[in-house]
CSV table of C-alpha atoms and ligand atoms in Angstrom, one decimal:
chain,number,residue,atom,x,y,z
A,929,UNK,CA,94.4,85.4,117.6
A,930,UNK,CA,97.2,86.2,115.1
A,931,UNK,CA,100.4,86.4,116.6
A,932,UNK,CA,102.7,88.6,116.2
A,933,UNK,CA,106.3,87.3,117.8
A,934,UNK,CA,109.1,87.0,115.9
A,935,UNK,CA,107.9,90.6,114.2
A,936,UNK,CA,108.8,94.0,115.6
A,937,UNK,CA,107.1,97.5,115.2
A,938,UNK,CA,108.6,100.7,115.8
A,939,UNK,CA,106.0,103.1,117.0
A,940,UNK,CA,105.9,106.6,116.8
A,941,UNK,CA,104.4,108.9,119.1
A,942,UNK,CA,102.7,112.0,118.1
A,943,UNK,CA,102.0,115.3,120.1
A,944,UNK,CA,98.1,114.9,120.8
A,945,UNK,CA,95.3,113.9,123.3
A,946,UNK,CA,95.2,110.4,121.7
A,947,UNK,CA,98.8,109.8,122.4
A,948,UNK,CA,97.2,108.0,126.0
A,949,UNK,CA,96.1,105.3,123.6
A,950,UNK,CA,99.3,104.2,123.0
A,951,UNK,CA,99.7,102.5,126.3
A,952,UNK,CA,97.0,100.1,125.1
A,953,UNK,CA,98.2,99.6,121.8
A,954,UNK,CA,101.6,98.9,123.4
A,955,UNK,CA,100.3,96.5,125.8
A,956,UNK,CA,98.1,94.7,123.1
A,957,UNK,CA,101.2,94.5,120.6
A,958,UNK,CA,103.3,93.0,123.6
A,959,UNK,CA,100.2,90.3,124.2
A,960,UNK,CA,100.5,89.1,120.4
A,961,UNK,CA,104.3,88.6,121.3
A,962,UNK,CA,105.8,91.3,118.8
A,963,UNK,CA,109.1,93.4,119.7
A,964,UNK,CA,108.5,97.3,120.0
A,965,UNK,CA,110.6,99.9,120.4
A,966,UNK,CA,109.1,103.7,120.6
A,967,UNK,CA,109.8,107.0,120.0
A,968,UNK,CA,108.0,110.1,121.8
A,969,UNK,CA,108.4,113.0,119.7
A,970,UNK,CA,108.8,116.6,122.1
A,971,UNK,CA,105.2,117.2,121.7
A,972,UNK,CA,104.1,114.1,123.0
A,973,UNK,CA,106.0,113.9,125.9
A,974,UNK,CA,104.0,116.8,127.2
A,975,UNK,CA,101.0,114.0,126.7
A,976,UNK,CA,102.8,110.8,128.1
A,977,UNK,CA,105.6,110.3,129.7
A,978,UNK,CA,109.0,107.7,128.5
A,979,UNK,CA,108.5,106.1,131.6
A,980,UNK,CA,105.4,104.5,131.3
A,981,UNK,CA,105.7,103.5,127.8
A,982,UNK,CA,109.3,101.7,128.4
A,983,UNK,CA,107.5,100.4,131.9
A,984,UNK,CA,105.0,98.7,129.6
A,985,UNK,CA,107.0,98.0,126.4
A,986,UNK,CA,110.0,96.5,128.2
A,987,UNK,CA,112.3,98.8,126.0
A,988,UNK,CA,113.9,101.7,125.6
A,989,UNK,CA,111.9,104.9,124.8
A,990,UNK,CA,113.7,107.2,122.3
A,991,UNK,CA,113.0,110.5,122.5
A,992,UNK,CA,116.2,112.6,120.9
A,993,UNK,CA,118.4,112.5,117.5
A,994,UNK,CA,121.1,113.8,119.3
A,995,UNK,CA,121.3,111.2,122.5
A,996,UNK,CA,124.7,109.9,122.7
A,997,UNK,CA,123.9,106.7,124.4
A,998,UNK,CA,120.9,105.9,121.9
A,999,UNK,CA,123.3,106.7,119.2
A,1000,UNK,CA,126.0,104.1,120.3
A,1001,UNK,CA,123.6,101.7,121.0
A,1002,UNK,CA,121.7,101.5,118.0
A,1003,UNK,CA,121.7,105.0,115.2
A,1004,UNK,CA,119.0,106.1,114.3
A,1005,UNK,CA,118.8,104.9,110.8
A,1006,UNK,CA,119.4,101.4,112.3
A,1007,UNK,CA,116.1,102.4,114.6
A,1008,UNK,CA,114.7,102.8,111.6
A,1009,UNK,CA,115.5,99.5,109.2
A,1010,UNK,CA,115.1,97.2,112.8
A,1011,UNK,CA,111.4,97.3,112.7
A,1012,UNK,CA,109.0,95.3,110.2
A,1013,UNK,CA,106.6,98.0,110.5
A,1014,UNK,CA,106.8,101.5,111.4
A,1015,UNK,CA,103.3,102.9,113.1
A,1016,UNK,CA,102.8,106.3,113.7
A,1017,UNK,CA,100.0,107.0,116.8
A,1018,UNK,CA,98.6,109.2,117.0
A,1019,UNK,CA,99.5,111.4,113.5
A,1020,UNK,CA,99.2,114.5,114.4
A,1021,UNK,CA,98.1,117.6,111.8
A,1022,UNK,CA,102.0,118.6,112.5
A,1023,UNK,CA,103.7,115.3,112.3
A,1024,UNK,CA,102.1,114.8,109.1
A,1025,UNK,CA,102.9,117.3,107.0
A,1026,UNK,CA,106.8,117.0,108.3
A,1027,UNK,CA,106.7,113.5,106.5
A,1028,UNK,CA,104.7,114.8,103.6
A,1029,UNK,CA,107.5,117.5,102.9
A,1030,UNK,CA,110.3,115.4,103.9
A,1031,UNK,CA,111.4,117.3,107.0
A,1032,UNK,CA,113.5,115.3,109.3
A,1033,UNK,CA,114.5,118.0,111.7
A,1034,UNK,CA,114.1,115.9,115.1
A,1035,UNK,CA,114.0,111.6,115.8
A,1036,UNK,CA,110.6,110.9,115.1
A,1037,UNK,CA,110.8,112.2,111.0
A,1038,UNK,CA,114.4,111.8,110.6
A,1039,UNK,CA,113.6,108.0,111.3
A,1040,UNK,CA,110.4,108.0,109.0
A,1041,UNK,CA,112.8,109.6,106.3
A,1042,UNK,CA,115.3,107.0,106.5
A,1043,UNK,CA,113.2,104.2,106.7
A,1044,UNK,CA,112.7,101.3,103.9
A,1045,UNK,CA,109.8,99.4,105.7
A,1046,UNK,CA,106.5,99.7,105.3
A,1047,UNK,CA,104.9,103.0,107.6
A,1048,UNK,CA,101.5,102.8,109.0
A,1049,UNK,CA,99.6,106.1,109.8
A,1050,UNK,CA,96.7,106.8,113.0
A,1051,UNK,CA,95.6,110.5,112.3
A,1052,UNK,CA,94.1,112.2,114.8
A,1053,UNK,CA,93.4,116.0,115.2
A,1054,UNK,CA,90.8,118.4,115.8
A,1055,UNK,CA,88.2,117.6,112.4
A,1056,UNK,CA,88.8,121.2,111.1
A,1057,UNK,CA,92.2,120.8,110.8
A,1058,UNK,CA,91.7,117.2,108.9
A,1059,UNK,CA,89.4,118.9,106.9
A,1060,UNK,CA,91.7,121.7,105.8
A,1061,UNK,CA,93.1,121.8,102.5
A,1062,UNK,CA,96.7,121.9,103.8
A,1063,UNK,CA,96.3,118.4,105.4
A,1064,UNK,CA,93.8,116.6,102.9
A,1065,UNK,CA,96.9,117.5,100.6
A,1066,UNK,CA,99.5,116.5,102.7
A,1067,UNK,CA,97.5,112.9,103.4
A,1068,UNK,CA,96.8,112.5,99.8
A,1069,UNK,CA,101.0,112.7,99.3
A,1070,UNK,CA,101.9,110.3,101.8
A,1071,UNK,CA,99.2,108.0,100.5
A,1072,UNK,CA,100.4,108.2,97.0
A,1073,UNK,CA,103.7,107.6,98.7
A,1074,UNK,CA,102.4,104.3,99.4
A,1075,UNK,CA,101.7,104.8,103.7
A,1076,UNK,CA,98.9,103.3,105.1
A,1077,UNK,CA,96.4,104.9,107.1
A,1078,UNK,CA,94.1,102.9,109.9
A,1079,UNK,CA,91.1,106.1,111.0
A,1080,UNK,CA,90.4,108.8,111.9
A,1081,UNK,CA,86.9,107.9,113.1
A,1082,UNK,CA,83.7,109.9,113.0
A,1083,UNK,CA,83.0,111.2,117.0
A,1084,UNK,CA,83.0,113.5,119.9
A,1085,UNK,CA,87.0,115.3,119.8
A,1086,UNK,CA,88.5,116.1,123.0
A,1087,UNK,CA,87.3,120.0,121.8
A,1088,UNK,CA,83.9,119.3,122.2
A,1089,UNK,CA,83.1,119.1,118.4
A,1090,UNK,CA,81.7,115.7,116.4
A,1091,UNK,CA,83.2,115.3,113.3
A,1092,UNK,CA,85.9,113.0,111.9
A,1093,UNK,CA,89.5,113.0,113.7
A,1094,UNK,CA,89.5,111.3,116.2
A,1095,UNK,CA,92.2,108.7,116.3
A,1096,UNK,CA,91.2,104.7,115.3
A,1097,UNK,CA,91.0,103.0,118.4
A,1098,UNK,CA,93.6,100.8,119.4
A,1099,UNK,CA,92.3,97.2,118.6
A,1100,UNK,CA,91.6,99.1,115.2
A,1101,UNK,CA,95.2,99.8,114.9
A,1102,UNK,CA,96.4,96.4,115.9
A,1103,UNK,CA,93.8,94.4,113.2
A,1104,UNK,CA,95.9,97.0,110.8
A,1105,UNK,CA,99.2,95.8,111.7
A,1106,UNK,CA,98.3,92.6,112.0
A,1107,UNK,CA,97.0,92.9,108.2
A,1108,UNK,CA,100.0,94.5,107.3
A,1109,UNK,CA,102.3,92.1,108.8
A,1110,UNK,CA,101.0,88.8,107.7
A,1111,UNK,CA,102.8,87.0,105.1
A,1112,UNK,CA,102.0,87.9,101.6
A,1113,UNK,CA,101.6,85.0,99.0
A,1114,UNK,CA,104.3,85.9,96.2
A,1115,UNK,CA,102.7,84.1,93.4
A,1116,UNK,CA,104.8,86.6,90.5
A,1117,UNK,CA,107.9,85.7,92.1
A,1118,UNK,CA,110.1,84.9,89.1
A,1119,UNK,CA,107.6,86.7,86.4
A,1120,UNK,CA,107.9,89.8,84.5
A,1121,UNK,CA,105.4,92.4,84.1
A,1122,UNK,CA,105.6,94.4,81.8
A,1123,UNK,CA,102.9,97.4,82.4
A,1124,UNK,CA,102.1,100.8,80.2
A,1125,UNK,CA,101.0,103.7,82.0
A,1126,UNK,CA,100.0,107.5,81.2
A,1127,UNK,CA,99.7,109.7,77.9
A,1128,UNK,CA,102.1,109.9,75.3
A,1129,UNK,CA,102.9,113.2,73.9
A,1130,UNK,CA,103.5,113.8,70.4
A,1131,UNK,CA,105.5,116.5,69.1
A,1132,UNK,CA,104.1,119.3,66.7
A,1133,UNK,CA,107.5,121.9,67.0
A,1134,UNK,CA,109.9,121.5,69.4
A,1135,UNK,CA,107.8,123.7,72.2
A,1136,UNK,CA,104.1,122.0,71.3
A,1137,UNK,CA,102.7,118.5,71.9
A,1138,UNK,CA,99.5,116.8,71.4
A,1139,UNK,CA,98.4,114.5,74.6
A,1140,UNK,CA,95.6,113.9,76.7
A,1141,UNK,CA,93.9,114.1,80.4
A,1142,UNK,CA,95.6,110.5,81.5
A,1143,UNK,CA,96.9,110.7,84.9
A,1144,UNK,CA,98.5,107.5,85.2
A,1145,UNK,CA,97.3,106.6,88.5
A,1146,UNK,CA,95.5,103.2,87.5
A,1147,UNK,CA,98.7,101.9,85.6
A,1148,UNK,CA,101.1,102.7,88.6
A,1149,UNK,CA,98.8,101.7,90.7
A,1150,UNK,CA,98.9,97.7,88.5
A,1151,UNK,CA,102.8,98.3,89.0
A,1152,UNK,CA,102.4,98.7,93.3
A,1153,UNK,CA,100.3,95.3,92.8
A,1154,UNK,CA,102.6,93.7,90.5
A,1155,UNK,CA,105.4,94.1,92.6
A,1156,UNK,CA,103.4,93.2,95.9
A,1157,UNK,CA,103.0,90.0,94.2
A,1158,UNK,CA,106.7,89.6,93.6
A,1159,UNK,CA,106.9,90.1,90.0
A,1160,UNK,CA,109.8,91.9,88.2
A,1161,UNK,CA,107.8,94.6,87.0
A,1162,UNK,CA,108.5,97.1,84.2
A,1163,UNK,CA,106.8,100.4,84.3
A,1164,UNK,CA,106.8,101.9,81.3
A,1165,UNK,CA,105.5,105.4,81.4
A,1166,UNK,CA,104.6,108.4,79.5
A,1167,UNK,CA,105.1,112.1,81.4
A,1168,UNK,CA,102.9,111.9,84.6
A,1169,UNK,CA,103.4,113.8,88.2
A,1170,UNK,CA,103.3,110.1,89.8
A,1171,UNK,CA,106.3,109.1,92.3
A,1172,UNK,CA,108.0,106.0,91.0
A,1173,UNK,CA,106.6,102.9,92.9
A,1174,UNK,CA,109.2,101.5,95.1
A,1175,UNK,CA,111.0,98.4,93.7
A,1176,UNK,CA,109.6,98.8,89.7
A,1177,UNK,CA,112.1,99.5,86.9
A,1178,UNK,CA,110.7,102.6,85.3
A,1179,UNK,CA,111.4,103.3,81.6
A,1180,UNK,CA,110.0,106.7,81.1
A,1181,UNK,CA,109.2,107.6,77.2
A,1182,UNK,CA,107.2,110.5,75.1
A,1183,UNK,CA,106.1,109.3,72.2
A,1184,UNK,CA,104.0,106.2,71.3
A,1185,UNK,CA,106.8,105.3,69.0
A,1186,UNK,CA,109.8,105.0,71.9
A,1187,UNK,CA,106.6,102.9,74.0
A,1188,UNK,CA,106.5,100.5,71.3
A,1189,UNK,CA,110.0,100.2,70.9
A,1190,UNK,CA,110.6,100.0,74.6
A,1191,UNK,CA,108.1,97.2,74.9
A,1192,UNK,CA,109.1,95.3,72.2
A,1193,UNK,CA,112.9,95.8,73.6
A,1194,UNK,CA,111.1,94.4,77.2
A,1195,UNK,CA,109.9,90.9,75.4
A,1196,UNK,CA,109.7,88.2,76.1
A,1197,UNK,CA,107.5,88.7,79.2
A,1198,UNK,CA,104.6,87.0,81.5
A,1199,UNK,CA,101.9,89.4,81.5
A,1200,UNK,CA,101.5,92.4,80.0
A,1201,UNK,CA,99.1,95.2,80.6
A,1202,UNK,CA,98.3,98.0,78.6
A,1203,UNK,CA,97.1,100.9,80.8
A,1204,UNK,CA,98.3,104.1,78.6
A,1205,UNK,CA,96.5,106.3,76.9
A,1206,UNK,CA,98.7,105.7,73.7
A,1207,UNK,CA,97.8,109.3,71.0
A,1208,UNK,CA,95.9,107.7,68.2
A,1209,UNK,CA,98.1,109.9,65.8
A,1210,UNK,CA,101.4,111.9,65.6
A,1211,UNK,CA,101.8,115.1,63.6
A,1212,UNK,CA,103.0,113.4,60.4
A,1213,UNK,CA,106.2,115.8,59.6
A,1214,UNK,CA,107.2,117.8,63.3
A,1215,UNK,CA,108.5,121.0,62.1
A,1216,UNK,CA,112.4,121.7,62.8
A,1217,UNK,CA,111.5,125.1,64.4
A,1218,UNK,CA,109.2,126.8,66.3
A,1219,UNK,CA,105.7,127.3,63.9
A,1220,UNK,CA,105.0,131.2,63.9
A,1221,UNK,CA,101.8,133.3,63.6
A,1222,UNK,CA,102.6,134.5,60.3
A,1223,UNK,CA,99.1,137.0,59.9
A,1224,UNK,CA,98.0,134.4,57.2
A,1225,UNK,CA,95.5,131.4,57.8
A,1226,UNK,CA,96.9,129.2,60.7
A,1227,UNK,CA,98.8,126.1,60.2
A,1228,UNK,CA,97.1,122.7,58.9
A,1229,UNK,CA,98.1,119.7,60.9
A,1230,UNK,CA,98.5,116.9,59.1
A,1231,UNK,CA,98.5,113.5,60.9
A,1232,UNK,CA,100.2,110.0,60.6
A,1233,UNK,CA,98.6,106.9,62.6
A,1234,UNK,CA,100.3,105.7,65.4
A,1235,UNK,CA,101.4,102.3,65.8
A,1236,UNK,CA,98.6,100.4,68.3
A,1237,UNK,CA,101.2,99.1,70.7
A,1238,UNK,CA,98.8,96.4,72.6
A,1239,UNK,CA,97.7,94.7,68.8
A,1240,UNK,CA,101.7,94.8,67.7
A,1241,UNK,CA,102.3,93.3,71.1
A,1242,UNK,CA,99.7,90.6,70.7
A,1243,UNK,CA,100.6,89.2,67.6
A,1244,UNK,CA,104.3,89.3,68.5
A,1245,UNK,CA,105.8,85.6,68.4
A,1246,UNK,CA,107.1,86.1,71.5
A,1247,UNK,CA,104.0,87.2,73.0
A,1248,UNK,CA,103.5,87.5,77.1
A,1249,UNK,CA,101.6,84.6,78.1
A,1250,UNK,CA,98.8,87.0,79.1
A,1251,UNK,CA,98.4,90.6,77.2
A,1252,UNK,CA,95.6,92.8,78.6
A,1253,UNK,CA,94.3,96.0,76.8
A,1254,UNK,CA,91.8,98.9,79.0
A,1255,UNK,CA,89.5,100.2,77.2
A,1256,UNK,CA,88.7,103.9,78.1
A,1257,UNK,CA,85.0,104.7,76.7
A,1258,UNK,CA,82.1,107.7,76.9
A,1259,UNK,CA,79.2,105.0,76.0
A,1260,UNK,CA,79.0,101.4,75.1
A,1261,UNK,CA,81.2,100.1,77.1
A,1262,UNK,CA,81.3,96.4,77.0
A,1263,UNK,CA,80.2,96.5,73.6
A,1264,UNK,CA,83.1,98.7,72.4
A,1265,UNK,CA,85.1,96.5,74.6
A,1266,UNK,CA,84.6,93.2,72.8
A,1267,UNK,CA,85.3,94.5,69.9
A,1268,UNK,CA,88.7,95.4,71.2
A,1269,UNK,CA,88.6,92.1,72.3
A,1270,UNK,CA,88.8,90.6,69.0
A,1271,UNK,CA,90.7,93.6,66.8
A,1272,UNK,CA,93.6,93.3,69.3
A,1273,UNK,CA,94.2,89.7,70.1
A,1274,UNK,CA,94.4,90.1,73.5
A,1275,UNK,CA,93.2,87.7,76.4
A,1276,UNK,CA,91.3,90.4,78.6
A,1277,UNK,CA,90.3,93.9,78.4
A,1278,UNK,CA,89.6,95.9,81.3
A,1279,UNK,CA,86.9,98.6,79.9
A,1280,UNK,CA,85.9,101.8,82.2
A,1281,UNK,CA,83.6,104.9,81.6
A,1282,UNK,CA,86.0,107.7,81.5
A,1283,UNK,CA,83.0,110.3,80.6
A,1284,UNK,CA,83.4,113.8,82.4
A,1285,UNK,CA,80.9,112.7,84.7
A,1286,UNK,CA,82.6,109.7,86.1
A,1287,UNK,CA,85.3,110.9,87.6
A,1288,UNK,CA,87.9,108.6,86.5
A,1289,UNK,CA,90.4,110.5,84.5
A,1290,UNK,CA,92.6,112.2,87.3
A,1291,UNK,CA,90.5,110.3,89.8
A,1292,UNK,CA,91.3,107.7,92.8
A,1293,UNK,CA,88.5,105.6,92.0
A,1294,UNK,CA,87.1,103.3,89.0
A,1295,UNK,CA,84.4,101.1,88.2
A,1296,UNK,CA,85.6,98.4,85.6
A,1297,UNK,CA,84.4,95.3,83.4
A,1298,UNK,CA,86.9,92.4,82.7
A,1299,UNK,CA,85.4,91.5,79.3
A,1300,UNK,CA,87.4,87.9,78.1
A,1301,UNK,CA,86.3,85.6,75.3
A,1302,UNK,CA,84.5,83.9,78.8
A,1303,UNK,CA,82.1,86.8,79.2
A,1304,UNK,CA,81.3,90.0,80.9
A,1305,UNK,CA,82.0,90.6,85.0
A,1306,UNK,CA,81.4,93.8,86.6
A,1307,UNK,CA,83.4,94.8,89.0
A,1308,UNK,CA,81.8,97.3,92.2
A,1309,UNK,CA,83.2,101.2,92.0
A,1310,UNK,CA,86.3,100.3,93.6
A,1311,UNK,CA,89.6,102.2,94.8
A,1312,UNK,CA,92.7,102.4,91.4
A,1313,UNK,CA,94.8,100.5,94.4
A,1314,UNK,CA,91.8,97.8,95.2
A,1315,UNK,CA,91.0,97.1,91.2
A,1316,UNK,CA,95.3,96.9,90.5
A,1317,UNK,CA,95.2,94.5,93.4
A,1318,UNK,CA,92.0,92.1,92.3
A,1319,UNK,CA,93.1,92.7,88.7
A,1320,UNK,CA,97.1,91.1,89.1
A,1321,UNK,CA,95.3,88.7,91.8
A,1322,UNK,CA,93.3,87.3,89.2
A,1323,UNK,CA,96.3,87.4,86.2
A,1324,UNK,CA,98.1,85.5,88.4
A,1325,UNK,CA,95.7,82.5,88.8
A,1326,UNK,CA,95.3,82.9,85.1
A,1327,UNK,CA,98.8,82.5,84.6
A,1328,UNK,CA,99.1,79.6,87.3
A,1329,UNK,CA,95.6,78.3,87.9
A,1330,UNK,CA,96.7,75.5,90.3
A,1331,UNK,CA,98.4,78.3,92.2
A,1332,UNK,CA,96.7,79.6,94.7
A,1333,UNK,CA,97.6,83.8,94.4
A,1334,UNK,CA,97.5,86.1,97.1
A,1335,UNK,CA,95.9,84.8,100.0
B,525,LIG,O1,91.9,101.7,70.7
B,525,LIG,P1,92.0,102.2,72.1
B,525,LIG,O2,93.0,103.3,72.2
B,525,LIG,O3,90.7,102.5,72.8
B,525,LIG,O4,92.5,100.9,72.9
B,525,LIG,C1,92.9,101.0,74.2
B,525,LIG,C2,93.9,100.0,74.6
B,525,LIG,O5,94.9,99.8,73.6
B,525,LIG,C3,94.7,100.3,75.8
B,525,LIG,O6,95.0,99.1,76.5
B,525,LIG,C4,95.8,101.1,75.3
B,525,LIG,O7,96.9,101.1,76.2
B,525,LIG,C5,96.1,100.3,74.0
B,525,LIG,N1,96.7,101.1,72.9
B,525,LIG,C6,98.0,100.9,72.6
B,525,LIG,N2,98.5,101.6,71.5
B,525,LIG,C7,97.8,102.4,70.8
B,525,LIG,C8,96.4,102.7,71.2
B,525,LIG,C9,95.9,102.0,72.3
B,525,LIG,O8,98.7,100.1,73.2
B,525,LIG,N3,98.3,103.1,69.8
């Protein structure tokens, strides 16, 4: 049995059915020895009552922004940078688009705005509400935000309907927290990453570009992992509609030229991975003005090759110790891979199917192939997030193989 003492969780109470659970995930929080504190929001106080929870916690139970008392004794941005963890139980349809759009207009979300630690989510609502487009939107968000979410589970819902909503249970909650608040392995601590991420976009008049479908999302997904890790980690990123991950030093850029030149500015690095879909070619002269219809036969583009920013990189002299390319192809994979492999002179290239039919290209998931001079290994269809993880996992045993990395 992990335990917890010595760590302190701040949960959060929604307005729902499931909000009775939270007496049992109190009492099992207080049984690993961790420190809680809780806030009811209004709605759930119709559900359970302060009394009981600060009967079972030990603690105070917060229930207003504007308590006087609470406020002396401890503000509630304090309330909220106290905790190791903040866990919201249950997350109710409401509760969650309030932190999805940033409201903060009682305790509950104010805290969850001003909070810098890491926020844990239990949904739990009727399954046609989960299912709604409003919410699947507003959970996608706080995900990309980097929140956690533990459920909901498939079952019978306090309605009378089976379906999924119904809030993890609480022993499910507590393995997440415990997961959550285990010590992490830092094996990048004192490395730099340096990581590319997204499209470039390459000028044809001042109002037109050329670019492509990349979304980013597996490239800032290898920055969340880098700095998880504890690397130093420089994003540096071609127009996406990503958030910046927390604790990365973004260096945004257009044109495959400014990437290069940012990159080469970034040297000399640990690891470098090339994750953006870098335009083969620029329009060789970009016209001064806007290019008009003019009645006659359109306009010929002419094109100039752009510099390949992962083969300048690798033949740098002073080269990251590790430089890994992706390679993004419609057939052949591996075969187009190793190639890459050899034209680019880097250490490892990561190759996906980004045909239509796969999904990957805006997508959350990905199947990959590390393909090394060592051979081919297939990874399972995985989560962007799991395959960033297992990917800077396995650069940093490459880069200290007597270390272990994340545990
Ligand atoms: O040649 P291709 O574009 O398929 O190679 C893909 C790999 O090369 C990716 O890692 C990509 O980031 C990198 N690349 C680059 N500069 C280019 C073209 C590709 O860094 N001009």
């Amino acid at each position: 049995m992990t335990s917890l003492a010595g760590k302190s969780v701040l949960l959060i109470v929604g307005g729902g059915i499931a909000a009775y659970k939270a007496h049992e995930l109190v009492r099992l929080l207080k049984t690993r020895g961790a420190a809680i504190r809780i806030i009811l929001t209004k709605a759930a106080e119709q559900f359970v009552t302060p009394l009981s929870l600060a009967s079972l916690s030990g603690e105070k139970v917060h229930t207003s922004l504007f308590s006087l008392t609470d406020e002396v004794e401890m503000g509630h941005i304090q309330l909220s940078r106290a905790a190791d963890l903040v866990v919201v139980a249950p997350a109710t349809a409401d509760l969650i688009a309030k932190m999805a759009n940033g409201l903060a207009g009682d305790l509950a979300t104010t805290t969850l705005l001003a909070t810098d630690k890491p926020v844990l989510i239990a949904p739990a609502m009727n399954l046609r509400m989960w299912r709604h487009p409003a919410t699947v939107r507003n959970v996608e968000t706080l995900k990309r935000d980097g929140l956690a979410l533990t459920g909901p589970n498939d079952g019978e819902m306090a309605c009378g309907e089976f379906g999924p909503g119904r809030m993890a249970e609480p022993d499910e909650i507590l393995a997440a927290i415990v997961g959550m608040l285990k010590p992490r392995a830092q094996p990048l601590a004192g490395k730099k990453v340096l990581i590319t991420a997204g499209p470039t976009r390459e000028p044809i008049d001042p109002v037109r570009f050329i670019s492509n479908y990349s979304s980013g999302k597996q490239g800032y997904a290898i920055a969340r992992a880098a700095v998880e890790l504890g690397a130093e980690t420089i994003l540096v990123s071609g127009p996406v509609s990503l958030p910046i991950p927390p604790g990365v030093q973004m260096m945004p850029i257009e044109t495959a030229q400014e990437m290069l030149e940012i990159c080469q500015g970034e040297l000399p690095a640990d690891i470098a991975v090339f994750t953006a879909a870098v335009a083969d070619w620029r329009v060789a002269a970009e016209a001064a003005e806007k290019l008009k219809k003019t009645g006659n036969a359109p306009p010929g583009l002419s094109l100039a090759e752009n510099p390949d920013i992962l083969a300048t990189i690798s033949r740098d002299p002073r080269r990251p110790r590790i430089v890994v390319g992706f390679a993004a192809e419609t057939e052949k994979v591996t075969e187009h891979a190793a190639e890459k492999l050899k034209n680019k002179g880097c250490d490892l290239i990561v190759a996906n199917d980004v045909g239509r039919e796969s999904g990957v290209f805006g997508g959350d998931r990905n199947t990959v192939h590390l393909v090394s001079t060592a051979g081919i290994e297939n990874w399972p269809n995985m989560s962007k997030d799991e395959v960033a993880r297992k990917l800077m996992e396995r650069l940093a045993r490459m880069l200290a193989p007597d270390r272990k990395a994340a545990e």
